[in-house]
Amino acid sequence: MLLNGLAGFEPMKRYSAFAIAREALSGHKNWERAWRNAQPKRRYDVVIVGAGGHGLATAYYLGKNFGITNVAVIEKGWLGGGNTGRNTTIIRSNYLQDPSAAIYEKARALYETLSQDLNYNVMFSPRGVMMLAQTEHEVRGYQRTAHANALQGVETRFITPREVKEIVPIINLDGPRYPVLGALWQERAGTARHDAVAWGYARACSAMGMDIIQKCEVIGVRQEGGRVTGVQTTKGDIACEKLGIVVAGHSGDLAAMAGFRLPLESVPLQALVSEPIKPIMDCVVMANTVHGYMSQSDKGEMVIGGGTDGYNAYTQRGSFHHIEETVRALIETFPMVSRLKMLRQWGGIVDVTGDRSPILSKTPLEGCFINAGWGTGGFKAIPGSGWGFAELMARGHSPLCEEFSMWRFGEGKFIDESLAAGVAH
Amino acid sequence: MLTFQCPYCGVQADETELHAGGEAHLTRHGPGSSDKDFEAYLFMRQNPKGVHFERWRHVNGCGKWFHAARCTMTLEVFGAYPAQTTEPPKRILDVITSKRPGWTWRELS
Ligand SMILES: Cc1cc2nc3c(=O)[nH]c(=O)nc-3n(C[C@H](O)[C@H](O)[C@H](O)COP(=O)(O)OP(=O)(O)OC[C@H]3O[C@@H](n4cnc5c(N)ncnc54)[C@H](O)[C@@H]3O)c2cc1C
Ligand SMILES: [Zn+2]
């Protein structure tokens, strides 16, 4: 067996029922590492900054769809330790605008077969996502979305309060402040295991010979004559032909290193989970008017999230009164929540754009590309974003990314998703 | 929890009493300005890691808008000052310099 860090690599052994039996014979002590812990080479064809879901998926599709495997993914912490490992894992594609529907639906569809594709169980669970309409305004908004989705070929439906109650018996429909007037229901939406998505892509990238370099922070971007030539890192300089910046809340920072500015701001977004309880809710429910949403994890914990903090911060913590508001809001709609003990709370730093849509774009620096602005809702988009962004980096254009240019704000070509993304998810 | 002393009514207000209003000292470019200036005014924010100047409103108090200087990495507050100014007062700048030598922000116009 080759040792970690050698130039060569051996193809990974496949995971299977047979493999479990085989490894059981040696007490599960000899499972091989899921990915090599690589040290940087001096140059690569492509360097991706950020080993979150979007960075890793980009690397994976660069290899799989375009045969580009001389790739490094550089991560300042540990892979999946950013927002990818902190999110509440809602996957849906019921957005309003056509470009959003295209990329989110591409992602949702790829999620359906991702476990087989990666040979890694990402636990995609199409359990259904319900977005409650609790004001007249929301009813009209979601009906409009349902019509738009029908035209886009995304299967969603506006359902009545009675149907809501049938699907979610623990819900209180009557208010008093915010009665449930209906809901936008996407049956094929759901959740997946966040860490597994990052790990599955990482393992597949490593198997293609790519280097995933952890604990290595990018501290500068090198350029010559308007073209990117590499990055400076805490493990030395690394040269590259093309650079992909995929660092979520730190996008402003990396853009500054590359010499341009981005129309986005970084704010904390929090989530919390309760003690584990018996199964009570088998879909995801979002209540955007009161800024709260909830699902139940496989372990039985209620997973709860709310809105972002109102001001810029990089603390990965968030303010306490915000989660208090979230829980207080949910109690009216789910009275049983008031009896739950909360176990853990955490935060991530999300990068929010003016139109609540992402940026997948070339940049003023030639050879440098940016994938950012996923804000509160990019987990669901990981496979589609990686697919499109890899195409953009390999070919210089991609139909999926076309409308998400960083220059759209100056041109007034917004992709307004303020209703669809009104609350964090 | 983030707290600021309101420069108008003197109350030490925590963030539940306040409303965050985003970056301070923006020049309001409007009709007649260049496309670039207008875009920058609407969308391009400093989003710094470190020292930042912001607008805050003492919404559940005296109701007035004020300015404050704060660190986005640690949430340390350097001070608050009335909004009727185009740049931070020297007193605030001195506090920042003593705590974050070598700090920078965008040029004030
Ligand atoms: C609490 C919370 C709940 C959420 N819930 C949902 C949800 O239910 N559904 C949904 O679709 N989305 C949700 N999101 C949003 C989602 O998590 C993000 O949009 C998505 O994970 C972004 O993935 P990414 O790969 O772009 O970023 P990240 O996973 O954050 O990865 C970026 C990586 O870049 C690294 N990095 C940064 N700077 C540097 C540097 N200088 N050098 C090297 N590496 C660097 C970071 O360490 C990080 O690992 C939620 C987010 C949060 C915080
Ligand atoms: Zn006051």
Coordinates of C-alpha atoms and ligand atoms in Angstrom, one line a residue:
Chain A
M1 CA 0.0 0.0 0.0
L2 CA 1.3 3.5 -0.8
L3 CA 1.8 5.9 2.1
N4 CA -0.2 9.1 2.4
G5 CA 1.5 12.0 0.7
L6 CA 3.4 10.1 -2.0
A7 CA 3.1 11.4 -5.5
G8 CA 1.2 8.3 -6.7
F9 CA -2.1 7.2 -5.4
E10 CA -4.1 4.1 -5.4
P11 CA -7.7 3.9 -6.5
M12 CA -10.0 3.9 -3.5
K13 CA -11.7 0.7 -2.5
R14 CA -15.4 0.9 -3.1
Y15 CA -17.8 1.0 -0.2
S16 CA -20.4 -1.8 -0.3
A17 CA -22.2 -4.3 1.9
F18 CA -19.5 -6.7 1.0
A19 CA -16.8 -4.3 2.2
I20 CA -18.5 -4.0 5.6
A21 CA -18.4 -7.8 5.9
R22 CA -14.8 -7.9 4.8
E23 CA -13.7 -5.2 7.2
A24 CA -15.7 -6.8 10.1
L25 CA -13.3 -9.7 9.9
S26 CA -10.5 -7.4 11.1
G27 CA -12.7 -5.6 13.7
H28 CA -13.1 -2.5 11.4
K29 CA -9.6 -1.5 12.2
N30 CA -8.3 -1.5 8.6
W31 CA -10.6 0.8 6.7
E32 CA -8.4 3.0 4.5
R33 CA -8.5 6.7 4.8
A34 CA -11.3 8.4 2.9
W35 CA -8.9 10.9 1.4
R36 CA -5.2 11.6 1.4
N37 CA -4.0 14.4 3.6
A38 CA -1.9 16.1 0.9
Q39 CA 0.9 18.6 1.1
P40 CA 1.0 21.2 -1.6
K41 CA 2.9 20.8 -4.9
R42 CA 4.5 23.9 -6.5
R43 CA 1.9 24.2 -9.3
Y44 CA -1.5 23.0 -10.4
D45 CA -3.7 23.6 -13.4
V46 CA -6.5 24.7 -11.1
V47 CA -6.4 25.9 -7.5
I48 CA -9.7 26.1 -5.6
V49 CA -9.7 28.1 -2.4
G50 CA -12.2 26.7 0.2
A51 CA -13.0 23.1 0.8
G52 CA -16.6 23.6 1.6
G53 CA -19.3 21.8 -0.5
H54 CA -19.1 24.2 -3.4
G55 CA -15.3 24.1 -3.7
L56 CA -15.2 20.4 -3.5
A57 CA -18.1 19.9 -5.9
T58 CA -16.4 22.2 -8.3
A59 CA -13.2 20.2 -8.2
Y60 CA -15.1 16.9 -8.6
Y61 CA -16.9 18.0 -11.7
L62 CA -13.7 19.5 -13.2
G63 CA -12.3 16.0 -13.0
K64 CA -15.4 14.1 -13.9
N65 CA -16.9 16.2 -16.6
F66 CA -13.7 17.8 -18.1
G67 CA -10.9 15.5 -17.2
I68 CA -9.0 18.2 -15.3
T69 CA -7.4 16.5 -12.3
N70 CA -4.2 18.4 -11.6
V71 CA -6.2 20.3 -9.0
A72 CA -5.7 21.4 -5.4
V73 CA -8.4 22.4 -3.0
I74 CA -6.9 24.6 -0.3
E75 CA -8.6 25.0 3.1
K76 CA -7.6 27.1 6.0
G77 CA -9.4 24.9 8.6
W78 CA -10.7 21.4 8.0
L79 CA -12.7 20.4 5.0
G80 CA -16.5 21.0 5.5
G81 CA -15.8 23.1 8.6
G82 CA -17.4 26.2 7.2
N83 CA -21.0 26.7 6.5
T84 CA -21.3 23.3 4.8
G85 CA -20.9 21.6 8.2
R86 CA -23.0 24.2 10.0
N87 CA -26.2 24.3 8.0
T88 CA -29.6 22.8 8.5
T89 CA -29.5 20.9 5.3
I90 CA -32.7 21.9 3.6
I91 CA -32.8 21.0 -0.1
R92 CA -35.5 22.5 -2.4
S93 CA -35.7 24.2 -5.7
N94 CA -39.0 26.2 -5.5
Y95 CA -37.5 29.6 -6.3
L96 CA -39.2 32.2 -8.4
Q97 CA -36.8 33.3 -11.2
D98 CA -35.9 31.0 -14.1
P99 CA -32.1 31.2 -13.6
S100 CA -32.5 30.1 -10.0
A101 CA -34.9 27.3 -10.8
A102 CA -32.4 26.0 -13.3
I103 CA -29.5 25.8 -11.0
Y104 CA -31.3 24.8 -7.8
E105 CA -33.3 22.1 -9.7
K106 CA -30.2 20.8 -11.4
A107 CA -28.7 20.5 -7.9
R108 CA -31.8 18.8 -6.4
A109 CA -31.9 16.3 -9.3
L110 CA -28.2 15.5 -8.9
Y111 CA -28.8 15.0 -5.1
E112 CA -31.2 12.2 -6.0
T113 CA -28.4 10.0 -7.3
L114 CA -25.4 11.6 -5.6
S115 CA -24.8 8.6 -3.2
Q116 CA -24.5 6.2 -6.1
D117 CA -22.4 8.7 -8.1
L118 CA -19.9 9.3 -5.3
N119 CA -20.2 5.8 -3.8
Y120 CA -20.8 7.6 -0.5
N121 CA -24.1 7.7 1.4
V122 CA -25.1 11.4 1.6
M123 CA -28.4 10.3 3.1
F124 CA -30.5 12.4 0.7
S125 CA -34.0 12.2 2.1
P126 CA -36.7 13.6 -0.2
R127 CA -39.2 14.0 2.7
G128 CA -40.9 17.1 1.4
V129 CA -40.5 20.8 2.2
M130 CA -43.5 23.0 3.2
M131 CA -43.3 26.8 3.2
L132 CA -46.2 28.1 5.3
A133 CA -48.2 31.1 4.1
Q134 CA -49.3 33.0 7.2
T135 CA -50.3 36.3 5.7
E136 CA -52.4 37.2 2.6
H137 CA -49.3 38.6 1.1
E138 CA -47.5 35.3 1.4
V139 CA -50.5 33.4 0.0
R140 CA -50.3 35.5 -3.2
G141 CA -46.5 35.3 -3.3
Y142 CA -46.4 31.5 -3.0
Q143 CA -49.3 31.0 -5.5
R144 CA -47.2 33.1 -7.9
T145 CA -44.2 30.9 -7.2
A146 CA -46.2 27.7 -7.7
H147 CA -47.3 29.0 -11.2
A148 CA -43.7 30.0 -12.0
N149 CA -42.5 26.5 -10.9
A150 CA -45.1 24.9 -13.2
L151 CA -43.6 26.8 -16.1
Q152 CA -40.1 25.9 -15.1
G153 CA -40.9 22.2 -14.8
V154 CA -40.3 22.2 -11.0
E155 CA -43.0 20.2 -9.3
T156 CA -44.6 22.2 -6.5
R157 CA -48.1 22.8 -5.4
F158 CA -50.0 25.4 -3.3
I159 CA -51.9 23.3 -0.6
T160 CA -54.8 24.2 1.8
P161 CA -54.6 24.4 5.6
R162 CA -56.4 21.1 5.8
E163 CA -53.7 19.4 3.7
V164 CA -51.1 21.1 5.9
K165 CA -52.6 19.6 9.0
E166 CA -52.7 16.1 7.4
I167 CA -49.0 16.2 6.6
V168 CA -48.0 17.9 9.9
P169 CA -50.4 16.9 12.7
I170 CA -48.4 18.8 15.4
I171 CA -49.1 22.2 13.7
N172 CA -51.5 24.8 15.2
L173 CA -53.4 26.3 12.2
D174 CA -55.3 29.0 14.1
G175 CA -52.8 31.6 15.0
P176 CA -54.0 33.8 16.7
R177 CA -51.4 36.2 15.3
Y178 CA -50.3 34.2 12.3
P179 CA -52.9 31.6 11.2
V180 CA -51.8 29.1 8.6
L181 CA -53.6 30.1 5.3
G182 CA -51.9 27.5 3.1
A183 CA -48.5 26.4 2.0
L184 CA -46.1 25.9 -0.9
W185 CA -45.4 22.2 -0.9
Q186 CA -42.5 20.6 -2.8
E187 CA -42.8 16.9 -2.3
R188 CA -39.4 15.9 -3.8
A189 CA -37.5 18.4 -1.7
G190 CA -35.9 17.3 1.6
T191 CA -32.6 17.1 3.5
A192 CA -29.2 15.3 3.2
R193 CA -26.3 14.7 5.6
H194 CA -24.2 17.9 5.3
D195 CA -20.8 16.4 6.4
A196 CA -21.3 13.4 4.1
V197 CA -21.8 15.7 1.1
A198 CA -18.4 17.3 1.8
W199 CA -16.7 14.0 2.7
G200 CA -18.2 12.2 -0.3
Y201 CA -16.9 14.8 -2.8
A202 CA -13.6 15.0 -1.0
R203 CA -13.1 11.2 -1.2
A204 CA -14.0 11.2 -4.9
C205 CA -11.6 14.1 -5.6
S206 CA -8.8 12.5 -3.8
A207 CA -9.4 9.2 -5.7
M208 CA -9.0 11.2 -8.9
G209 CA -5.6 12.3 -7.7
M210 CA -6.5 15.8 -6.6
D211 CA -4.8 17.3 -3.5
I212 CA -7.0 18.5 -0.6
I213 CA -4.8 20.6 1.5
Q214 CA -6.1 21.4 4.9
K215 CA -4.9 23.8 7.6
C216 CA -3.5 26.0 4.8
E217 CA -4.7 29.6 4.6
V218 CA -4.6 31.6 1.4
I219 CA -3.1 35.0 2.3
G220 CA -2.5 36.6 -1.1
V221 CA -3.3 36.2 -4.7
R222 CA -0.4 36.5 -7.2
Q223 CA -0.9 38.2 -10.6
E224 CA 1.1 39.3 -13.6
G225 CA -0.2 41.6 -16.3
G226 CA -3.8 41.3 -15.2
R227 CA -3.7 37.5 -15.1
V228 CA -3.7 35.3 -12.0
T229 CA -0.5 33.3 -11.6
G230 CA -1.0 31.7 -8.2
V231 CA -1.7 32.1 -4.5
Q232 CA 0.4 32.8 -1.4
T233 CA -0.5 30.5 1.5
T234 CA 0.7 29.7 5.0
K235 CA 2.4 26.6 3.4
G236 CA 4.2 28.6 0.8
D237 CA 3.5 29.8 -2.8
I238 CA 1.4 27.7 -5.1
A239 CA 1.3 28.5 -8.8
C240 CA -1.8 27.9 -11.0
E241 CA -3.3 28.5 -14.4
K242 CA -6.8 29.1 -13.0
L243 CA -8.0 30.1 -9.6
G244 CA -11.5 29.5 -8.2
I245 CA -12.5 31.4 -5.0
V246 CA -15.2 29.5 -3.1
V247 CA -15.0 30.8 0.5
A248 CA -18.6 31.9 1.4
G249 CA -18.4 34.4 4.2
H250 CA -14.8 35.2 3.5
S251 CA -15.4 36.2 -0.2
G252 CA -14.9 39.9 0.4
D253 CA -11.5 39.1 2.0
L254 CA -10.3 36.9 -0.9
A255 CA -11.7 39.4 -3.5
A256 CA -9.7 42.2 -1.9
M257 CA -6.5 40.0 -2.2
A258 CA -7.3 39.5 -5.9
G259 CA -7.9 43.3 -6.3
F260 CA -11.6 43.6 -6.8
R261 CA -14.7 44.2 -4.8
L262 CA -17.9 42.2 -4.5
P263 CA -21.5 43.4 -3.8
L264 CA -22.0 41.3 -0.7
E265 CA -21.9 41.5 3.1
S266 CA -21.0 38.9 5.7
V267 CA -23.4 38.3 8.6
P268 CA -23.9 35.5 11.2
L269 CA -26.6 32.9 10.7
Q270 CA -27.5 30.6 13.6
A271 CA -29.2 27.2 14.1
L272 CA -30.0 25.1 17.1
V273 CA -31.1 21.6 17.9
S274 CA -33.2 20.1 20.7
E275 CA -32.8 17.0 22.7
P276 CA -33.7 13.9 20.6
I277 CA -37.4 12.9 20.8
K278 CA -39.6 10.3 19.1
P279 CA -40.6 10.9 15.4
I280 CA -43.1 13.7 15.3
M281 CA -42.6 15.4 11.9
D282 CA -41.4 13.7 8.8
C283 CA -41.0 16.8 6.5
V284 CA -39.4 20.2 6.7
V285 CA -41.6 23.2 7.6
M286 CA -40.6 26.7 7.1
A287 CA -42.5 29.7 8.5
N288 CA -41.0 32.7 6.8
T289 CA -43.2 35.4 8.3
V290 CA -42.2 34.6 11.8
H291 CA -38.6 33.7 10.7
G292 CA -38.3 30.2 11.8
Y293 CA -38.1 26.7 10.3
M294 CA -37.8 23.2 11.7
S295 CA -37.2 19.6 10.7
Q296 CA -36.4 16.4 12.6
S297 CA -33.0 14.8 12.2
D298 CA -32.5 11.0 12.0
K299 CA -31.3 11.1 15.6
G300 CA -34.6 12.6 16.6
E301 CA -33.4 16.1 17.4
M302 CA -35.6 19.0 16.2
V303 CA -33.3 21.1 14.0
I304 CA -34.3 24.8 14.1
G305 CA -33.1 27.8 12.2
G306 CA -34.0 31.4 11.9
G307 CA -33.0 34.7 10.2
T308 CA -29.6 36.3 10.0
D309 CA -28.2 38.9 12.4
G310 CA -28.6 42.5 11.3
Y311 CA -25.0 43.5 11.2
N312 CA -21.6 42.5 9.7
A313 CA -19.6 40.0 11.8
Y314 CA -17.1 37.2 11.4
T315 CA -17.6 35.6 14.9
Q316 CA -19.4 32.4 13.9
R317 CA -21.5 32.9 16.9
G318 CA -24.4 35.3 16.4
S319 CA -26.5 37.1 19.0
F320 CA -28.5 35.3 21.6
H321 CA -31.7 37.4 21.3
H322 CA -31.9 36.2 17.7
I323 CA -32.4 32.5 18.5
E324 CA -34.8 33.5 21.3
E325 CA -36.9 35.3 18.7
T326 CA -36.8 32.3 16.4
V327 CA -38.0 29.9 19.1
R328 CA -40.6 32.3 20.4
A329 CA -42.0 32.6 16.8
L330 CA -42.1 28.9 16.3
I331 CA -44.0 28.2 19.5
E332 CA -47.2 29.8 18.2
T333 CA -47.2 27.5 15.2
F334 CA -45.8 24.5 17.1
P335 CA -46.9 24.7 20.7
M336 CA -45.0 21.5 21.6
V337 CA -41.7 23.3 21.0
S338 CA -42.2 25.1 24.3
R339 CA -41.6 21.8 26.2
L340 CA -38.4 21.0 24.4
K341 CA -34.9 21.4 25.9
M342 CA -32.4 22.8 23.5
L343 CA -29.1 21.1 23.3
R344 CA -26.7 23.0 21.1
Q345 CA -26.6 26.3 19.2
W346 CA -24.0 27.5 16.6
G347 CA -23.4 30.0 13.9
G348 CA -21.9 30.4 10.5
I349 CA -20.9 33.5 8.5
V350 CA -23.0 33.8 5.4
D351 CA -22.3 36.1 2.4
V352 CA -25.5 37.9 1.4
T353 CA -26.0 39.8 -1.9
G354 CA -28.4 42.6 -2.7
D355 CA -30.8 40.4 -4.7
R356 CA -30.3 37.2 -2.5
S357 CA -28.9 35.3 -5.5
P358 CA -25.4 33.9 -5.8
I359 CA -22.5 35.1 -7.9
L360 CA -20.8 32.5 -10.2
S361 CA -18.7 34.6 -12.4
K362 CA -15.5 35.6 -14.1
T363 CA -13.7 38.4 -12.4
P364 CA -11.7 41.5 -13.4
L365 CA -8.6 39.3 -12.9
E366 CA -8.2 37.0 -15.8
G367 CA -8.1 33.3 -14.9
C368 CA -9.7 34.0 -11.5
F369 CA -13.3 33.0 -11.0
I370 CA -15.6 33.6 -8.1
N371 CA -18.4 31.4 -6.6
A372 CA -20.0 33.2 -3.7
G373 CA -23.1 34.9 -2.4
W374 CA -25.0 31.7 -1.5
G375 CA -25.9 33.4 1.7
T376 CA -28.3 31.5 3.9
G377 CA -29.3 28.9 1.3
G378 CA -26.4 27.3 -0.6
F379 CA -26.3 23.8 0.8
K380 CA -29.1 22.8 -1.5
A381 CA -27.2 24.1 -4.5
I382 CA -23.9 22.3 -4.0
P383 CA -24.1 19.8 -6.8
G384 CA -25.6 22.2 -9.3
S385 CA -23.2 25.0 -8.4
G386 CA -20.2 22.7 -8.7
W387 CA -21.5 21.4 -12.1
G388 CA -21.9 24.9 -13.5
F389 CA -18.9 26.5 -12.0
A390 CA -16.6 23.7 -13.2
E391 CA -18.0 24.3 -16.7
L392 CA -17.4 28.0 -16.3
M393 CA -13.8 27.4 -15.2
A394 CA -13.1 24.8 -17.8
R395 CA -14.8 26.4 -20.8
G396 CA -15.1 30.1 -20.0
H397 CA -18.9 30.0 -20.1
S398 CA -21.7 27.9 -18.7
P399 CA -25.5 28.1 -19.3
L400 CA -26.2 27.5 -15.6
C401 CA -24.0 30.4 -14.5
E402 CA -24.8 32.8 -17.3
E403 CA -27.1 35.1 -15.4
F404 CA -25.2 35.0 -12.1
S405 CA -22.4 37.4 -13.2
M406 CA -20.8 39.8 -10.6
W407 CA -21.6 42.6 -13.0
R408 CA -25.4 42.2 -13.0
F409 CA -25.8 44.7 -10.2
G410 CA -24.3 47.5 -12.2
E411 CA -26.4 46.4 -15.2
G412 CA -29.6 46.3 -13.2
K413 CA -30.1 42.6 -14.1
F414 CA -31.1 41.4 -10.7
I415 CA -32.3 37.8 -10.0
D416 CA -34.6 38.9 -7.2
E417 CA -35.2 36.0 -4.7
S418 CA -36.1 38.1 -1.7
L419 CA -39.4 36.2 -1.3
A420 CA -38.0 32.8 -1.9
A421 CA -35.0 33.4 0.3
G422 CA -36.8 35.7 2.8
V423 CA -35.7 33.5 5.7
A424 CA -32.6 31.6 6.2
H425 CA -32.6 28.0 4.9
Chain B
M1 CA -24.4 41.0 23.8
L2 CA -23.5 44.1 21.8
T3 CA -24.0 47.3 23.7
F4 CA -23.5 51.0 22.7
Q5 CA -23.9 54.2 24.7
C6 CA -26.4 56.3 22.8
P7 CA -24.7 59.6 22.1
Y8 CA -28.0 61.5 22.4
C9 CA -29.8 60.2 25.5
G10 CA -26.8 58.6 27.2
V11 CA -28.5 55.2 27.7
Q12 CA -26.2 52.2 27.6
A13 CA -28.4 50.3 25.0
D14 CA -28.1 46.6 24.2
E15 CA -28.8 45.3 20.7
T16 CA -32.4 44.4 21.4
E17 CA -33.0 48.1 21.8
L18 CA -31.3 49.0 18.6
H19 CA -31.7 48.6 14.9
A20 CA -28.6 48.1 12.7
G21 CA -28.5 50.4 9.8
G22 CA -25.4 49.3 7.8
E23 CA -22.3 51.1 6.8
A24 CA -21.9 54.7 7.8
H25 CA -20.5 57.7 5.9
L26 CA -21.8 56.7 2.5
T27 CA -22.0 59.3 -0.2
R28 CA -25.4 59.2 -1.7
H29 CA -24.9 59.0 -5.5
G30 CA -28.1 59.5 -7.4
P31 CA -29.3 60.7 -10.9
G32 CA -26.5 62.3 -12.8
S33 CA -23.7 60.2 -11.2
S34 CA -21.7 57.7 -13.1
D35 CA -23.0 54.1 -13.3
K36 CA -20.1 52.9 -11.3
D37 CA -20.7 55.4 -8.5
F38 CA -24.4 54.6 -8.4
E39 CA -23.7 50.8 -8.3
A40 CA -21.1 51.3 -5.5
Y41 CA -23.5 53.5 -3.5
L42 CA -26.3 50.9 -3.8
F43 CA -24.3 47.6 -3.5
M44 CA -20.6 47.8 -2.7
R45 CA -19.9 47.7 1.0
Q46 CA -16.6 47.5 2.9
N47 CA -17.6 44.3 4.7
P48 CA -14.3 44.5 6.5
K49 CA -12.7 42.0 8.8
G50 CA -11.9 44.3 11.7
V51 CA -12.7 48.0 12.2
H52 CA -16.0 49.1 10.9
F53 CA -18.2 52.3 11.0
E54 CA -21.9 51.8 11.1
R55 CA -25.2 53.5 11.5
W56 CA -27.4 52.4 14.4
R57 CA -30.9 53.5 15.5
H58 CA -31.9 53.7 19.1
V59 CA -35.2 52.4 18.0
N60 CA -36.7 51.3 21.4
G61 CA -35.3 54.4 23.1
C62 CA -35.0 58.0 22.0
G63 CA -35.5 56.9 18.3
K64 CA -32.5 58.7 16.9
W65 CA -29.9 57.5 14.4
F66 CA -26.3 57.6 15.6
H67 CA -22.9 56.2 14.3
A68 CA -20.7 53.7 16.0
A69 CA -17.2 52.1 15.5
R70 CA -16.9 48.4 16.1
C71 CA -14.7 45.4 15.3
T72 CA -16.4 42.8 13.2
M73 CA -13.9 40.1 14.3
T74 CA -14.4 40.5 18.1
L75 CA -17.5 42.7 18.4
E76 CA -15.5 45.1 20.5
V77 CA -17.1 48.5 20.5
F78 CA -14.7 51.5 20.1
G79 CA -17.4 54.2 20.7
A80 CA -20.5 55.9 19.4
Y81 CA -21.0 59.4 18.1
P82 CA -23.8 61.6 16.7
A83 CA -24.8 61.2 13.1
Q84 CA -24.5 64.8 12.1
T85 CA -21.0 64.4 10.7
T86 CA -19.3 63.2 7.5
E87 CA -16.4 61.6 9.4
P88 CA -15.7 60.0 12.8
P89 CA -14.5 62.4 15.5
K90 CA -10.8 62.4 16.5
R91 CA -11.7 61.0 19.9
I92 CA -13.0 57.8 18.3
L93 CA -10.1 57.5 15.8
D94 CA -7.7 57.8 18.7
V95 CA -9.4 55.0 20.6
I96 CA -9.2 52.7 17.5
T97 CA -5.6 53.6 16.8
S98 CA -4.6 52.7 20.4
K99 CA -6.4 49.4 20.2
R100 CA -5.7 48.4 16.6
P101 CA -2.5 50.1 15.5
G102 CA -2.2 50.2 11.7
W103 CA -5.9 49.8 11.1
T104 CA -7.4 51.0 7.8
W105 CA -10.8 51.7 6.3
R106 CA -11.9 53.2 3.1
E107 CA -11.2 56.8 2.4
L108 CA -13.9 59.1 3.8
S109 CA -15.4 61.6 1.3
Ligands
LIG1 C1 -26.8 28.1 10.4 C2 -26.9 27.9 8.9 C3 -28.0 27.2 8.4 C4 -28.1 27.0 7.0 N1 -29.1 26.3 6.5 C5 -29.2 26.0 5.2 C6 -30.2 25.1 4.7 O1 -31.0 24.6 5.5 N2 -30.2 24.8 3.4 C7 -29.3 25.4 2.5 O2 -29.4 25.2 1.3 N3 -28.3 26.2 3.0 C8 -28.2 26.5 4.3 N4 -27.2 27.3 4.8 C9 -26.3 27.9 3.8 C10 -25.2 27.0 3.4 O3 -24.6 26.4 4.6 C11 -24.1 27.7 2.6 O4 -24.7 28.4 1.5 C12 -23.1 26.6 2.0 O5 -22.8 25.7 2.9 C13 -21.9 27.3 1.4 O6 -21.0 26.4 1.0 P1 -19.6 26.9 0.6 O7 -18.8 25.7 0.2 O8 -19.7 28.0 -0.4 O9 -18.9 27.5 1.9 P2 -18.3 26.9 3.2 O10 -18.8 25.6 3.5 O11 -18.3 28.0 4.3 O12 -16.8 26.7 2.7 C14 -15.9 27.8 2.5 C15 -14.5 27.3 3.1 O13 -13.6 28.3 2.7 C16 -12.6 28.3 3.7 N5 -11.8 29.5 3.6 C17 -12.2 30.8 3.9 N6 -11.2 31.6 3.8 C18 -10.1 30.9 3.4 C19 -8.7 31.2 3.1 N7 -8.3 32.5 3.1 N8 -7.9 30.2 2.7 C20 -8.4 28.9 2.6 N9 -9.6 28.6 2.9 C21 -10.5 29.6 3.3 C22 -13.4 28.2 5.0 O14 -12.6 27.7 6.1 C23 -14.5 27.2 4.6 O15 -14.2 25.9 4.9 C24 -27.1 27.6 6.1 C25 -26.0 28.3 6.7 C26 -25.9 28.4 8.1 C27 -24.7 29.1 8.6
ZN2 ZN -30.9 57.2 22.6

